[in-house]
Amino acid sequence: GLCRPIAEGGVGFDYRLAMGLPDFWIKTLKHQRDEDWDLGELWHQLVNRRQGEKTVAYAESHDQALVGDKTLAQWLYGDAIYHHMQVQDGDPGAARATALHKLIRLLTLSAGGEAYLNFMGNEFGHPEWIDFPRAGNDWSYHYARRQWSLADNPDLRFSQLLAFDTAMLALARERQLLTKGPATLLNIDAGNKVIAFERAGLVFVFSFSPTESFFDYGIPAPAVGRYRLVLTSDRPEFGGFARLDEAVLYDTLGGGGTAEVPRLRLYVPSRTALVLARQ
């Protein structure tokens, strides 16, 4: 009855689930070095759905979080999720995991579908799987839980991951991101691991480069004008490094009656997402 029309006594749920997305993310983390990520395949997985069919995008669900697999955070952090989650801890592995956890969620939200699903703690990087009482665990309730208190502790990275989740969802609601049609690819730079696209009038730029930051980096702009940052994953409150000045305004170059496509010139730090809006 869940998917039957309301007129027929059902709930009227008419979305498909993008089940391939979380599988793709886990497969990528398990089998590829950061330097080898295939952004072309990533984009294909994000937008590979039939036009007109609404889709729920998500980075992880029960297939990953239940015992037998690992949560997205567990794959990213490894043992650091138990030893290096203090916000003052400069462990490079934990910093990498924090950055990628944010990028994966924002990219899935902004390009993966017409709805977005958080699953039982992945919004703050829950460190454990879920295991319900059963004969195989001697009917234990130990892992039949979510430790919501972790996200309430400002001394832990979990709070920073949740703060980013709150900000990205607020932006999606404010801009009605998921109702404005599919994302339009602006550029894929496979060598430098940078991808840019437009949706709902916003320009999204993701750098998956593990080591390189790019100055004066050019990307096509959807329209001539002046742009400003409305969200970046590099804010300190999100566990970032404050490498971007959000007061800077960016004017497009070219366009305006010329044959040249308008472009934005940006500073794009490593492992960072930028979201820009036209003023």
GROMACS .gro file of C-alpha atoms in nm:
model
  279
    1GLY     CA    1   0.000   0.000   0.000
    2LEU     CA    2   0.295   0.237   0.042
    3CYS     CA    3   0.332   0.305  -0.331
    4ARG     CA    4  -0.033   0.290  -0.433
    5PRO     CA    5  -0.198   0.625  -0.511
    6ILE     CA    6  -0.376   0.795  -0.224
    7ALA     CA    7  -0.702   0.768  -0.416
    8GLU     CA    8  -0.662   0.391  -0.401
    9GLY     CA    9  -0.595   0.386  -0.028
   10GLY     CA   10  -0.216   0.393  -0.047
   11VAL     CA   11   0.038   0.644   0.080
   12GLY     CA   12   0.131   0.766  -0.268
   13PHE     CA   13   0.508   0.723  -0.238
   14ASP     CA   14   0.631   0.744  -0.598
   15TYR     CA   15   1.010   0.769  -0.568
   16ARG     CA   16   1.272   0.516  -0.667
   17LEU     CA   17   1.573   0.447  -0.445
   18ALA     CA   18   1.919   0.511  -0.592
   19MET     CA   19   2.052   0.187  -0.449
   20GLY     CA   20   2.361   0.191  -0.669
   21LEU     CA   21   2.501   0.511  -0.518
   22PRO     CA   22   2.598   0.382  -0.172
   23ASP     CA   23   2.734   0.064  -0.329
   24PHE     CA   24   2.946   0.276  -0.563
   25TRP     CA   25   3.084   0.488  -0.279
   26ILE     CA   26   3.180   0.184  -0.072
   27LYS     CA   27   3.333   0.008  -0.372
   28THR     CA   28   3.539   0.318  -0.451
   29LEU     CA   29   3.666   0.352  -0.095
   30LYS     CA   30   3.748  -0.018  -0.069
   31HIS     CA   31   3.926  -0.067  -0.400
   32GLN     CA   32   4.067   0.265  -0.525
   33ARG     CA   33   4.333   0.502  -0.402
   34ASP     CA   34   4.224   0.863  -0.375
   35GLU     CA   35   4.452   0.946  -0.669
   36ASP     CA   36   4.272   0.693  -0.890
   37TRP     CA   37   3.910   0.799  -0.846
   38ASP     CA   38   3.729   0.805  -1.181
   39LEU     CA   39   3.522   1.124  -1.184
   40GLY     CA   40   3.361   1.033  -1.515
   41GLU     CA   41   3.225   0.711  -1.370
   42LEU     CA   42   3.126   0.897  -1.054
   43TRP     CA   43   2.920   1.146  -1.253
   44HIS     CA   44   2.758   0.864  -1.450
   45GLN     CA   45   2.650   0.694  -1.129
   46LEU     CA   46   2.506   1.019  -0.991
   47VAL     CA   47   2.291   1.106  -1.293
   48ASN     CA   48   2.211   0.760  -1.431
   49ARG     CA   49   1.834   0.763  -1.387
   50ARG     CA   50   1.536   0.794  -1.616
   51GLN     CA   51   1.410   1.144  -1.677
   52GLY     CA   52   1.085   1.213  -1.500
   53GLU     CA   53   1.130   0.940  -1.240
   54LYS     CA   54   1.190   1.089  -0.898
   55THR     CA   55   1.477   0.927  -0.712
   56VAL     CA   56   1.590   0.922  -0.349
   57ALA     CA   57   1.968   0.963  -0.326
   58TYR     CA   58   2.169   0.851  -0.026
   59ALA     CA   59   2.531   0.783   0.062
   60GLU     CA   60   2.461   0.486   0.286
   61SER     CA   61   2.170   0.281   0.418
   62HIS     CA   62   2.102  -0.045   0.598
   63ASP     CA   63   2.309  -0.245   0.348
   64GLN     CA   64   2.619  -0.062   0.472
   65ALA     CA   65   2.531   0.012   0.834
   66LEU     CA   66   2.409  -0.330   0.943
   67VAL     CA   67   2.657  -0.584   1.077
   68GLY     CA   68   2.854  -0.753   0.800
   69ASP     CA   69   2.963  -0.429   0.637
   70LYS     CA   70   3.088  -0.094   0.763
   71THR     CA   71   2.940   0.252   0.772
   72LEU     CA   72   3.077   0.515   0.538
   73ALA     CA   73   3.260   0.671   0.832
   74GLN     CA   74   3.418   0.339   0.928
   75TRP     CA   75   3.554   0.288   0.578
   76LEU     CA   76   3.694   0.643   0.571
   77TYR     CA   77   3.836   0.676   0.921
   78GLY     CA   78   3.943   0.322   0.996
   79ASP     CA   79   4.088   0.293   1.346
   80ALA     CA   80   4.112   0.674   1.364
   81ILE     CA   81   3.739   0.681   1.439
   82TYR     CA   82   3.822   0.547   1.786
   83HIS     CA   83   4.149   0.730   1.851
   84HIS     CA   84   4.166   1.061   1.659
   85MET     CA   85   3.823   1.223   1.671
   86GLN     CA   86   3.914   1.515   1.896
   87VAL     CA   87   3.879   1.839   1.700
   88GLN     CA   88   4.228   1.945   1.810
   89ASP     CA   89   4.383   1.619   1.689
   90GLY     CA   90   4.583   1.689   1.374
   91ASP     CA   91   4.591   1.329   1.253
   92PRO     CA   92   4.611   1.347   0.869
   93GLY     CA   93   4.404   1.033   0.823
   94ALA     CA   94   4.120   1.174   1.029
   95ALA     CA   95   4.142   1.506   0.841
   96ARG     CA   96   4.117   1.320   0.508
   97ALA     CA   97   3.818   1.120   0.629
   98THR     CA   98   3.639   1.431   0.756
   99ALA     CA   99   3.690   1.609   0.424
  100LEU     CA  100   3.573   1.319   0.209
  101HIS     CA  101   3.273   1.240   0.429
  102LYS     CA  102   3.149   1.596   0.369
  103LEU     CA  103   3.218   1.588  -0.005
  104ILE     CA  104   3.048   1.252  -0.054
  105ARG     CA  105   2.730   1.364   0.123
  106LEU     CA  106   2.706   1.702  -0.050
  107LEU     CA  107   2.773   1.554  -0.393
  108THR     CA  108   2.512   1.283  -0.339
  109LEU     CA  109   2.257   1.541  -0.222
  110SER     CA  110   2.320   1.794  -0.497
  111ALA     CA  111   2.341   1.567  -0.802
  112GLY     CA  112   2.205   1.226  -0.705
  113GLY     CA  113   1.829   1.265  -0.714
  114GLU     CA  114   1.510   1.450  -0.631
  115ALA     CA  115   1.512   1.357  -0.261
  116TYR     CA  116   1.783   1.283  -0.006
  117LEU     CA  117   1.801   1.027   0.272
  118ASN     CA  118   2.008   1.033   0.590
  119PHE     CA  119   2.036   0.697   0.760
  120MET     CA  120   2.055   0.657   1.138
  121GLY     CA  121   2.360   0.862   1.222
  122ASN     CA  122   2.545   0.891   0.892
  123GLU     CA  123   2.476   1.266   0.912
  124PHE     CA  124   2.747   1.284   1.179
  125GLY     CA  125   2.962   0.984   1.086
  126HIS     CA  126   2.842   0.728   1.340
  127PRO     CA  127   3.137   0.502   1.431
  128GLU     CA  128   2.956   0.169   1.458
  129TRP     CA  129   2.736  -0.065   1.260
  130ILE     CA  130   2.393  -0.176   1.376
  131ASP     CA  131   2.336  -0.530   1.503
  132PHE     CA  132   2.000  -0.634   1.639
  133PRO     CA  133   1.966  -0.910   1.900
  134ARG     CA  134   1.993  -1.253   1.737
  135ALA     CA  135   2.126  -1.599   1.809
  136GLY     CA  136   2.458  -1.517   1.641
  137ASN     CA  137   2.540  -1.243   1.894
  138ASP     CA  138   2.386  -1.419   2.194
  139TRP     CA  139   2.085  -1.184   2.177
  140SER     CA  140   2.297  -0.883   2.262
  141TYR     CA  141   2.161  -0.528   2.249
  142HIS     CA  142   2.509  -0.373   2.258
  143TYR     CA  143   2.512  -0.259   1.894
  144ALA     CA  144   2.135  -0.208   1.865
  145ARG     CA  145   2.186   0.162   1.923
  146ARG     CA  146   2.288   0.496   1.780
  147GLN     CA  147   2.514   0.714   1.995
  148TRP     CA  148   2.347   1.049   1.929
  149SER     CA  149   2.544   1.203   2.216
  150LEU     CA  150   2.861   1.194   2.003
  151ALA     CA  151   2.722   1.465   1.777
  152ASP     CA  152   2.639   1.683   2.079
  153ASN     CA  153   3.001   1.693   2.199
  154PRO     CA  154   3.172   2.004   2.054
  155ASP     CA  155   3.514   1.855   2.126
  156LEU     CA  156   3.462   1.574   1.873
  157ARG     CA  157   3.468   1.574   1.493
  158PHE     CA  158   3.121   1.419   1.492
  159SER     CA  159   2.977   1.759   1.585
  160GLN     CA  160   3.156   1.918   1.287
  161LEU     CA  161   3.017   1.658   1.048
  162LEU     CA  162   2.667   1.724   1.181
  163ALA     CA  163   2.712   2.100   1.152
  164PHE     CA  164   2.799   2.056   0.785
  165ASP     CA  165   2.499   1.830   0.729
  166THR     CA  166   2.273   2.091   0.887
  167ALA     CA  167   2.417   2.366   0.666
  168MET     CA  168   2.393   2.173   0.341
  169LEU     CA  169   2.034   2.067   0.406
  170ALA     CA  170   1.940   2.424   0.498
  171LEU     CA  171   2.084   2.545   0.167
  172ALA     CA  172   1.897   2.272  -0.022
  173ARG     CA  173   1.569   2.376   0.140
  174GLU     CA  174   1.630   2.747   0.090
  175ARG     CA  175   1.711   2.705  -0.280
  176GLN     CA  176   1.457   2.425  -0.339
  177LEU     CA  177   1.750   2.235  -0.481
  178LEU     CA  178   1.581   1.900  -0.525
  179THR     CA  179   1.280   2.036  -0.713
  180LYS     CA  180   1.471   2.232  -0.979
  181GLY     CA  181   1.556   1.961  -1.229
  182PRO     CA  182   1.872   1.754  -1.276
  183ALA     CA  183   2.225   1.886  -1.241
  184THR     CA  184   2.400   2.015  -1.553
  185LEU     CA  185   2.766   1.926  -1.587
  186LEU     CA  186   2.997   2.223  -1.639
  187ASN     CA  187   3.336   2.052  -1.635
  188ILE     CA  188   3.520   1.736  -1.536
  189ASP     CA  189   3.895   1.765  -1.490
  190ALA     CA  190   4.004   1.404  -1.454
  191GLY     CA  191   4.371   1.486  -1.410
  192ASN     CA  192   4.325   1.737  -1.131
  193LYS     CA  193   4.023   1.556  -0.980
  194VAL     CA  194   3.787   1.855  -1.002
  195ILE     CA  195   3.422   1.839  -1.106
  196ALA     CA  196   3.182   2.133  -1.149
  197PHE     CA  197   2.810   2.145  -1.226
  198GLU     CA  198   2.503   2.367  -1.195
  199ARG     CA  199   2.171   2.299  -1.030
  200ALA     CA  200   1.895   2.534  -0.916
  201GLY     CA  201   2.108   2.831  -1.016
  202LEU     CA  202   2.393   2.723  -0.789
  203VAL     CA  203   2.743   2.636  -0.908
  204PHE     CA  204   2.896   2.338  -0.731
  205VAL     CA  205   3.272   2.278  -0.745
  206PHE     CA  206   3.426   1.968  -0.589
  207SER     CA  207   3.798   1.903  -0.563
  208PHE     CA  208   3.890   1.545  -0.480
  209SER     CA  209   4.260   1.616  -0.525
  210PRO     CA  210   4.438   1.475  -0.219
  211THR     CA  211   4.737   1.709  -0.240
  212GLU     CA  212   4.694   1.998  -0.484
  213SER     CA  213   4.515   2.329  -0.437
  214PHE     CA  214   4.450   2.534  -0.749
  215PHE     CA  215   4.482   2.911  -0.779
  216ASP     CA  216   4.293   3.103  -1.048
  217TYR     CA  217   4.119   2.782  -1.154
  218GLY     CA  218   3.879   2.837  -1.443
  219ILE     CA  219   3.538   2.674  -1.480
  220PRO     CA  220   3.250   2.756  -1.717
  221ALA     CA  221   2.974   2.964  -1.559
  222PRO     CA  222   2.605   2.908  -1.639
  223ALA     CA  223   2.545   3.283  -1.677
  224VAL     CA  224   2.735   3.611  -1.688
  225GLY     CA  225   2.743   3.795  -1.357
  226ARG     CA  226   2.889   3.822  -1.011
  227TYR     CA  227   2.900   3.517  -0.787
  228ARG     CA  228   2.958   3.466  -0.416
  229LEU     CA  229   3.022   3.168  -0.195
  230VAL     CA  230   2.714   3.047  -0.008
  231LEU     CA  231   2.869   2.729   0.131
  232THR     CA  232   3.210   2.570   0.157
  233SER     CA  233   3.316   2.251   0.330
  234ASP     CA  234   3.638   2.422   0.442
  235ARG     CA  235   3.485   2.630   0.722
  236PRO     CA  236   3.651   2.563   1.060
  237GLU     CA  237   3.317   2.478   1.220
  238PHE     CA  238   3.291   2.194   0.967
  239GLY     CA  239   3.638   2.061   1.042
  240GLY     CA  240   3.794   2.255   0.755
  241PHE     CA  241   4.101   2.476   0.735
  242ALA     CA  242   3.955   2.820   0.650
  243ARG     CA  243   4.145   2.848   0.322
  244LEU     CA  244   3.866   3.041   0.148
  245ASP     CA  245   3.765   3.403   0.206
  246GLU     CA  246   3.387   3.401   0.180
  247ALA     CA  247   3.374   3.780   0.149
  248VAL     CA  248   3.535   3.763  -0.197
  249LEU     CA  249   3.306   3.820  -0.496
  250TYR     CA  250   3.375   3.653  -0.829
  251ASP     CA  251   3.297   3.825  -1.159
  252THR     CA  252   3.271   3.614  -1.472
  253LEU     CA  253   3.514   3.666  -1.756
  254GLY     CA  254   3.401   3.649  -2.118
  255GLY     CA  255   3.046   3.605  -2.237
  256GLY     CA  256   2.829   3.914  -2.246
  257GLY     CA  257   2.771   3.912  -2.620
  258THR     CA  258   3.104   3.753  -2.712
  259ALA     CA  259   3.143   3.403  -2.850
  260GLU     CA  260   3.344   3.304  -2.545
  261VAL     CA  261   3.169   3.107  -2.273
  262PRO     CA  262   3.168   3.301  -1.942
  263ARG     CA  263   3.409   3.160  -1.688
  264LEU     CA  264   3.479   3.191  -1.319
  265ARG     CA  265   3.833   3.201  -1.184
  266LEU     CA  266   3.847   3.047  -0.838
  267TYR     CA  267   4.081   2.933  -0.567
  268VAL     CA  268   3.998   2.564  -0.523
  269PRO     CA  269   4.169   2.402  -0.221
  270SER     CA  270   4.233   2.030  -0.205
  271ARG     CA  271   3.948   1.804  -0.088
  272THR     CA  272   3.703   2.092  -0.069
  273ALA     CA  273   3.355   2.169  -0.199
  274LEU     CA  274   3.245   2.519  -0.301
  275VAL     CA  275   2.889   2.630  -0.370
  276LEU     CA  276   2.840   2.966  -0.541
  277ALA     CA  277   2.529   3.169  -0.618
  278ARG     CA  278   2.483   3.450  -0.868
  279GLN     CA  279   2.402   3.784  -0.709
   0.00000   0.00000   0.00000
